[in-house]
Amino acid sequence: MARPTDFTPRIDAPDLGLMTDGDASALAPEGRLTGLSFVGSELDGRRLAGASFSECTFQDVSVDGADLRSAGFVDVAIERLNAPVFSAPRSQFRRVVVDGSRFGSAEVYESEWESVEFRNCKLGYVNLRGAELQDVLFTGCILDELDLCGATAHRLAFADSRVRRLDLTAAKLKQVDLRGLEMRELAGLEGLRGAAMTSFQIGELAPLFAAHFGIVEKT
């Protein structure tokens, strides 16, 4: 049984029941969709702000430039999504798994994620500024830049993943596990409070710590 200090995200699989084929042409802003499966659909540039998807699956779907502002995804499984530009600020993700997908610029600032897992995904710039994250896991993912400025994260973890640049400026972390994340650059050192790292990672970041605290090395 997990202890209260356990850093492991508590990921619940999406609750998916029987589904019928979804008609992508019928999607509209503020729409409410339940129990639908979308395969090979092209939603590029579509206006879907405020749409709600529950107990749905997406496979081989393209959403480049689609407007998903304030959209909701609850109990959703996504596989091989193509999104050079993914625009879903102030959206909600709950019990969502994203597998084998590609994101270029992902604008998901001020969003709410709970029990979300990304598996084997390639992501460019991920803007999670001001987001609220709870029980989120990245497994086998490659990220160019992860922007968590001002975000609140509880039980966020990484496994066999790497990021070129991680920005934790003004972030509030609680039980966040960075041990499975290879980092090249780190901004916002004060945001590391509440994170777990390996001794090797800490050693690699020693020059940054020294510069941040004004430590001068003397021989």
JSON list of N, CA and C in Angstrom, two decimals, residues 46-94:
[
{"chain": "A", "resi": 46, "resn": "ARG", "atom": "N", "xyz": [-10.46, 22.91, -36.73]},
{"chain": "A", "resi": 46, "resn": "ARG", "atom": "CA", "xyz": [-11.87, 22.93, -36.33]},
{"chain": "A", "resi": 46, "resn": "ARG", "atom": "C", "xyz": [-12.07, 23.76, -35.07]},
{"chain": "A", "resi": 47, "resn": "ARG", "atom": "N", "xyz": [-13.22, 24.40, -34.96]},
{"chain": "A", "resi": 47, "resn": "ARG", "atom": "CA", "xyz": [-13.58, 25.18, -33.79]},
{"chain": "A", "resi": 47, "resn": "ARG", "atom": "C", "xyz": [-14.38, 24.29, -32.84]},
{"chain": "A", "resi": 48, "resn": "LEU", "atom": "N", "xyz": [-13.72, 23.87, -31.76]},
{"chain": "A", "resi": 48, "resn": "LEU", "atom": "CA", "xyz": [-14.34, 22.94, -30.81]},
{"chain": "A", "resi": 48, "resn": "LEU", "atom": "C", "xyz": [-14.22, 23.45, -29.38]},
{"chain": "A", "resi": 49, "resn": "ALA", "atom": "N", "xyz": [-14.17, 24.76, -29.22]},
{"chain": "A", "resi": 49, "resn": "ALA", "atom": "CA", "xyz": [-14.04, 25.34, -27.89]},
{"chain": "A", "resi": 49, "resn": "ALA", "atom": "C", "xyz": [-15.21, 24.90, -27.00]},
{"chain": "A", "resi": 50, "resn": "GLY", "atom": "N", "xyz": [-14.87, 24.48, -25.78]},
{"chain": "A", "resi": 50, "resn": "GLY", "atom": "CA", "xyz": [-15.89, 24.10, -24.82]},
{"chain": "A", "resi": 50, "resn": "GLY", "atom": "C", "xyz": [-16.50, 22.74, -25.05]},
{"chain": "A", "resi": 51, "resn": "ALA", "atom": "N", "xyz": [-16.03, 22.00, -26.04]},
{"chain": "A", "resi": 51, "resn": "ALA", "atom": "CA", "xyz": [-16.57, 20.67, -26.29]},
{"chain": "A", "resi": 51, "resn": "ALA", "atom": "C", "xyz": [-16.20, 19.73, -25.14]},
{"chain": "A", "resi": 52, "resn": "SER", "atom": "N", "xyz": [-17.04, 18.75, -24.89]},
{"chain": "A", "resi": 52, "resn": "SER", "atom": "CA", "xyz": [-16.81, 17.79, -23.80]},
{"chain": "A", "resi": 52, "resn": "SER", "atom": "C", "xyz": [-16.83, 16.37, -24.35]},
{"chain": "A", "resi": 53, "resn": "PHE", "atom": "N", "xyz": [-15.75, 15.62, -24.08]},
{"chain": "A", "resi": 53, "resn": "PHE", "atom": "CA", "xyz": [-15.64, 14.24, -24.53]},
{"chain": "A", "resi": 53, "resn": "PHE", "atom": "C", "xyz": [-15.52, 13.33, -23.31]},
{"chain": "A", "resi": 54, "resn": "SER", "atom": "N", "xyz": [-16.41, 12.38, -23.18]},
{"chain": "A", "resi": 54, "resn": "SER", "atom": "CA", "xyz": [-16.33, 11.43, -22.07]},
{"chain": "A", "resi": 54, "resn": "SER", "atom": "C", "xyz": [-16.50, 10.01, -22.61]},
{"chain": "A", "resi": 55, "resn": "GLU", "atom": "N", "xyz": [-15.68, 9.09, -22.06]},
{"chain": "A", "resi": 55, "resn": "GLU", "atom": "CA", "xyz": [-15.70, 7.68, -22.48]},
{"chain": "A", "resi": 55, "resn": "GLU", "atom": "C", "xyz": [-15.53, 7.58, -23.99]},
{"chain": "A", "resi": 56, "resn": "CYS", "atom": "N", "xyz": [-14.53, 8.30, -24.52]},
{"chain": "A", "resi": 56, "resn": "CYS", "atom": "CA", "xyz": [-14.27, 8.31, -25.95]},
{"chain": "A", "resi": 56, "resn": "CYS", "atom": "C", "xyz": [-12.84, 7.84, -26.24]},
{"chain": "A", "resi": 57, "resn": "THR", "atom": "N", "xyz": [-12.62, 7.39, -27.47]},
{"chain": "A", "resi": 57, "resn": "THR", "atom": "CA", "xyz": [-11.28, 7.04, -27.92]},
{"chain": "A", "resi": 57, "resn": "THR", "atom": "C", "xyz": [-10.97, 7.77, -29.22]},
{"chain": "A", "resi": 58, "resn": "PHE", "atom": "N", "xyz": [-9.67, 8.08, -29.39]},
{"chain": "A", "resi": 58, "resn": "PHE", "atom": "CA", "xyz": [-9.20, 8.73, -30.60]},
{"chain": "A", "resi": 58, "resn": "PHE", "atom": "C", "xyz": [-7.99, 7.93, -31.10]},
{"chain": "A", "resi": 59, "resn": "GLN", "atom": "N", "xyz": [-8.02, 7.50, -32.36]},
{"chain": "A", "resi": 59, "resn": "GLN", "atom": "CA", "xyz": [-6.92, 6.76, -32.94]},
{"chain": "A", "resi": 59, "resn": "GLN", "atom": "C", "xyz": [-6.57, 7.36, -34.31]},
{"chain": "A", "resi": 60, "resn": "ASP", "atom": "N", "xyz": [-5.29, 7.65, -34.51]},
{"chain": "A", "resi": 60, "resn": "ASP", "atom": "CA", "xyz": [-4.82, 8.18, -35.80]},
{"chain": "A", "resi": 60, "resn": "ASP", "atom": "C", "xyz": [-5.62, 9.43, -36.20]},
{"chain": "A", "resi": 61, "resn": "VAL", "atom": "N", "xyz": [-5.78, 10.32, -35.25]},
{"chain": "A", "resi": 61, "resn": "VAL", "atom": "CA", "xyz": [-6.55, 11.55, -35.47]},
{"chain": "A", "resi": 61, "resn": "VAL", "atom": "C", "xyz": [-5.59, 12.74, -35.55]},
{"chain": "A", "resi": 62, "resn": "SER", "atom": "N", "xyz": [-5.90, 13.69, -36.43]},
{"chain": "A", "resi": 62, "resn": "SER", "atom": "CA", "xyz": [-5.10, 14.92, -36.56]},
{"chain": "A", "resi": 62, "resn": "SER", "atom": "C", "xyz": [-5.92, 16.10, -36.04]},
{"chain": "A", "resi": 63, "resn": "VAL", "atom": "N", "xyz": [-5.31, 16.90, -35.17]},
{"chain": "A", "resi": 63, "resn": "VAL", "atom": "CA", "xyz": [-6.01, 18.06, -34.60]},
{"chain": "A", "resi": 63, "resn": "VAL", "atom": "C", "xyz": [-5.16, 19.32, -34.76]},
{"chain": "A", "resi": 64, "resn": "ASP", "atom": "N", "xyz": [-4.40, 19.40, -35.82]},
{"chain": "A", "resi": 64, "resn": "ASP", "atom": "CA", "xyz": [-3.50, 20.54, -36.02]},
{"chain": "A", "resi": 64, "resn": "ASP", "atom": "C", "xyz": [-4.28, 21.85, -36.08]},
{"chain": "A", "resi": 65, "resn": "GLY", "atom": "N", "xyz": [-4.01, 22.74, -35.13]},
{"chain": "A", "resi": 65, "resn": "GLY", "atom": "CA", "xyz": [-4.64, 24.05, -35.15]},
{"chain": "A", "resi": 65, "resn": "GLY", "atom": "C", "xyz": [-6.09, 24.08, -34.72]},
{"chain": "A", "resi": 66, "resn": "ALA", "atom": "N", "xyz": [-6.62, 22.96, -34.25]},
{"chain": "A", "resi": 66, "resn": "ALA", "atom": "CA", "xyz": [-8.01, 22.95, -33.79]},
{"chain": "A", "resi": 66, "resn": "ALA", "atom": "C", "xyz": [-8.14, 23.79, -32.52]},
{"chain": "A", "resi": 67, "resn": "ASP", "atom": "N", "xyz": [-9.27, 24.48, -32.37]},
{"chain": "A", "resi": 67, "resn": "ASP", "atom": "CA", "xyz": [-9.51, 25.30, -31.19]},
{"chain": "A", "resi": 67, "resn": "ASP", "atom": "C", "xyz": [-10.22, 24.45, -30.14]},
{"chain": "A", "resi": 68, "resn": "LEU", "atom": "N", "xyz": [-9.47, 24.04, -29.11]},
{"chain": "A", "resi": 68, "resn": "LEU", "atom": "CA", "xyz": [-10.01, 23.20, -28.04]},
{"chain": "A", "resi": 68, "resn": "LEU", "atom": "C", "xyz": [-9.99, 23.94, -26.71]},
{"chain": "A", "resi": 69, "resn": "ARG", "atom": "N", "xyz": [-10.11, 25.26, -26.76]},
{"chain": "A", "resi": 69, "resn": "ARG", "atom": "CA", "xyz": [-10.15, 26.05, -25.53]},
{"chain": "A", "resi": 69, "resn": "ARG", "atom": "C", "xyz": [-11.27, 25.57, -24.62]},
{"chain": "A", "resi": 70, "resn": "SER", "atom": "N", "xyz": [-10.93, 25.38, -23.35]},
{"chain": "A", "resi": 70, "resn": "SER", "atom": "CA", "xyz": [-11.90, 25.01, -22.31]},
{"chain": "A", "resi": 70, "resn": "SER", "atom": "C", "xyz": [-12.62, 23.70, -22.62]},
{"chain": "A", "resi": 71, "resn": "ALA", "atom": "N", "xyz": [-12.01, 22.85, -23.45]},
{"chain": "A", "resi": 71, "resn": "ALA", "atom": "CA", "xyz": [-12.60, 21.54, -23.74]},
{"chain": "A", "resi": 71, "resn": "ALA", "atom": "C", "xyz": [-12.39, 20.60, -22.55]},
{"chain": "A", "resi": 72, "resn": "GLY", "atom": "N", "xyz": [-13.22, 19.58, -22.46]},
{"chain": "A", "resi": 72, "resn": "GLY", "atom": "CA", "xyz": [-13.11, 18.62, -21.38]},
{"chain": "A", "resi": 72, "resn": "GLY", "atom": "C", "xyz": [-12.89, 17.21, -21.92]},
{"chain": "A", "resi": 73, "resn": "PHE", "atom": "N", "xyz": [-11.94, 16.49, -21.33]},
{"chain": "A", "resi": 73, "resn": "PHE", "atom": "CA", "xyz": [-11.66, 15.11, -21.72]},
{"chain": "A", "resi": 73, "resn": "PHE", "atom": "C", "xyz": [-11.68, 14.27, -20.44]},
{"chain": "A", "resi": 74, "resn": "VAL", "atom": "N", "xyz": [-12.69, 13.45, -20.29]},
{"chain": "A", "resi": 74, "resn": "VAL", "atom": "CA", "xyz": [-12.84, 12.61, -19.10]},
{"chain": "A", "resi": 74, "resn": "VAL", "atom": "C", "xyz": [-13.02, 11.16, -19.54]},
{"chain": "A", "resi": 75, "resn": "ASP", "atom": "N", "xyz": [-12.18, 10.27, -19.01]},
{"chain": "A", "resi": 75, "resn": "ASP", "atom": "CA", "xyz": [-12.20, 8.85, -19.41]},
{"chain": "A", "resi": 75, "resn": "ASP", "atom": "C", "xyz": [-12.01, 8.75, -20.92]},
{"chain": "A", "resi": 76, "resn": "VAL", "atom": "N", "xyz": [-10.83, 9.17, -21.36]},
{"chain": "A", "resi": 76, "resn": "VAL", "atom": "CA", "xyz": [-10.52, 9.22, -22.79]},
{"chain": "A", "resi": 76, "resn": "VAL", "atom": "C", "xyz": [-9.18, 8.53, -23.05]},
{"chain": "A", "resi": 77, "resn": "ALA", "atom": "N", "xyz": [-9.12, 7.73, -24.11]},
{"chain": "A", "resi": 77, "resn": "ALA", "atom": "CA", "xyz": [-7.88, 7.08, -24.54]},
{"chain": "A", "resi": 77, "resn": "ALA", "atom": "C", "xyz": [-7.51, 7.62, -25.92]},
{"chain": "A", "resi": 78, "resn": "ILE", "atom": "N", "xyz": [-6.28, 8.09, -26.05]},
{"chain": "A", "resi": 78, "resn": "ILE", "atom": "CA", "xyz": [-5.81, 8.70, -27.29]},
{"chain": "A", "resi": 78, "resn": "ILE", "atom": "C", "xyz": [-4.58, 7.95, -27.77]},
{"chain": "A", "resi": 79, "resn": "GLU", "atom": "N", "xyz": [-4.58, 7.59, -29.04]},
{"chain": "A", "resi": 79, "resn": "GLU", "atom": "CA", "xyz": [-3.46, 6.84, -29.60]},
{"chain": "A", "resi": 79, "resn": "GLU", "atom": "C", "xyz": [-3.08, 7.41, -30.96]},
{"chain": "A", "resi": 80, "resn": "ARG", "atom": "N", "xyz": [-1.79, 7.67, -31.12]},
{"chain": "A", "resi": 80, "resn": "ARG", "atom": "CA", "xyz": [-1.24, 8.19, -32.37]},
{"chain": "A", "resi": 80, "resn": "ARG", "atom": "C", "xyz": [-1.94, 9.48, -32.83]},
{"chain": "A", "resi": 81, "resn": "LEU", "atom": "N", "xyz": [-2.05, 10.42, -31.91]},
{"chain": "A", "resi": 81, "resn": "LEU", "atom": "CA", "xyz": [-2.59, 11.73, -32.24]},
{"chain": "A", "resi": 81, "resn": "LEU", "atom": "C", "xyz": [-1.50, 12.56, -32.90]},
{"chain": "A", "resi": 82, "resn": "ASN", "atom": "N", "xyz": [-1.86, 13.30, -33.94]},
{"chain": "A", "resi": 82, "resn": "ASN", "atom": "CA", "xyz": [-0.92, 14.18, -34.62]},
{"chain": "A", "resi": 82, "resn": "ASN", "atom": "C", "xyz": [-1.36, 15.62, -34.40]},
{"chain": "A", "resi": 83, "resn": "ALA", "atom": "N", "xyz": [-0.50, 16.42, -33.75]},
{"chain": "A", "resi": 83, "resn": "ALA", "atom": "CA", "xyz": [-0.87, 17.79, -33.40]},
{"chain": "A", "resi": 83, "resn": "ALA", "atom": "C", "xyz": [0.34, 18.71, -33.48]},
{"chain": "A", "resi": 84, "resn": "PRO", "atom": "N", "xyz": [0.74, 19.15, -34.70]},
{"chain": "A", "resi": 84, "resn": "PRO", "atom": "CA", "xyz": [1.82, 20.12, -34.79]},
{"chain": "A", "resi": 84, "resn": "PRO", "atom": "C", "xyz": [1.54, 21.37, -33.97]},
{"chain": "A", "resi": 85, "resn": "VAL", "atom": "N", "xyz": [0.28, 21.79, -33.93]},
{"chain": "A", "resi": 85, "resn": "VAL", "atom": "CA", "xyz": [-0.16, 22.88, -33.07]},
{"chain": "A", "resi": 85, "resn": "VAL", "atom": "C", "xyz": [-1.38, 22.38, -32.29]},
{"chain": "A", "resi": 86, "resn": "PHE", "atom": "N", "xyz": [-1.21, 22.23, -30.98]},
{"chain": "A", "resi": 86, "resn": "PHE", "atom": "CA", "xyz": [-2.29, 21.75, -30.12]},
{"chain": "A", "resi": 86, "resn": "PHE", "atom": "C", "xyz": [-2.71, 22.89, -29.21]},
{"chain": "A", "resi": 87, "resn": "SER", "atom": "N", "xyz": [-3.91, 23.39, -29.41]},
{"chain": "A", "resi": 87, "resn": "SER", "atom": "CA", "xyz": [-4.39, 24.55, -28.68]},
{"chain": "A", "resi": 87, "resn": "SER", "atom": "C", "xyz": [-5.56, 24.18, -27.79]},
{"chain": "A", "resi": 88, "resn": "ALA", "atom": "N", "xyz": [-5.26, 23.95, -26.49]},
{"chain": "A", "resi": 88, "resn": "ALA", "atom": "CA", "xyz": [-6.31, 23.58, -25.54]},
{"chain": "A", "resi": 88, "resn": "ALA", "atom": "C", "xyz": [-6.09, 24.25, -24.19]},
{"chain": "A", "resi": 89, "resn": "PRO", "atom": "N", "xyz": [-5.96, 25.58, -24.18]},
{"chain": "A", "resi": 89, "resn": "PRO", "atom": "CA", "xyz": [-5.79, 26.26, -22.90]},
{"chain": "A", "resi": 89, "resn": "PRO", "atom": "C", "xyz": [-7.05, 26.16, -22.05]},
{"chain": "A", "resi": 90, "resn": "ARG", "atom": "N", "xyz": [-6.85, 26.16, -20.74]},
{"chain": "A", "resi": 90, "resn": "ARG", "atom": "CA", "xyz": [-7.95, 26.11, -19.76]},
{"chain": "A", "resi": 90, "resn": "ARG", "atom": "C", "xyz": [-8.84, 24.89, -19.98]},
{"chain": "A", "resi": 91, "resn": "SER", "atom": "N", "xyz": [-8.25, 23.82, -20.46]},
{"chain": "A", "resi": 91, "resn": "SER", "atom": "CA", "xyz": [-8.99, 22.58, -20.68]},
{"chain": "A", "resi": 91, "resn": "SER", "atom": "C", "xyz": [-8.88, 21.67, -19.45]},
{"chain": "A", "resi": 92, "resn": "GLN", "atom": "N", "xyz": [-9.63, 20.58, -19.48]},
{"chain": "A", "resi": 92, "resn": "GLN", "atom": "CA", "xyz": [-9.62, 19.63, -18.36]},
{"chain": "A", "resi": 92, "resn": "GLN", "atom": "C", "xyz": [-9.36, 18.23, -18.89]},
{"chain": "A", "resi": 93, "resn": "PHE", "atom": "N", "xyz": [-8.39, 17.55, -18.26]},
{"chain": "A", "resi": 93, "resn": "PHE", "atom": "CA", "xyz": [-8.08, 16.16, -18.59]},
{"chain": "A", "resi": 93, "resn": "PHE", "atom": "C", "xyz": [-8.19, 15.35, -17.31]},
{"chain": "A", "resi": 94, "resn": "ARG", "atom": "N", "xyz": [-9.05, 14.35, -17.31]},
{"chain": "A", "resi": 94, "resn": "ARG", "atom": "CA", "xyz": [-9.21, 13.50, -16.13]},
{"chain": "A", "resi": 94, "resn": "ARG", "atom": "C", "xyz": [-9.33, 12.05, -16.58]}
]
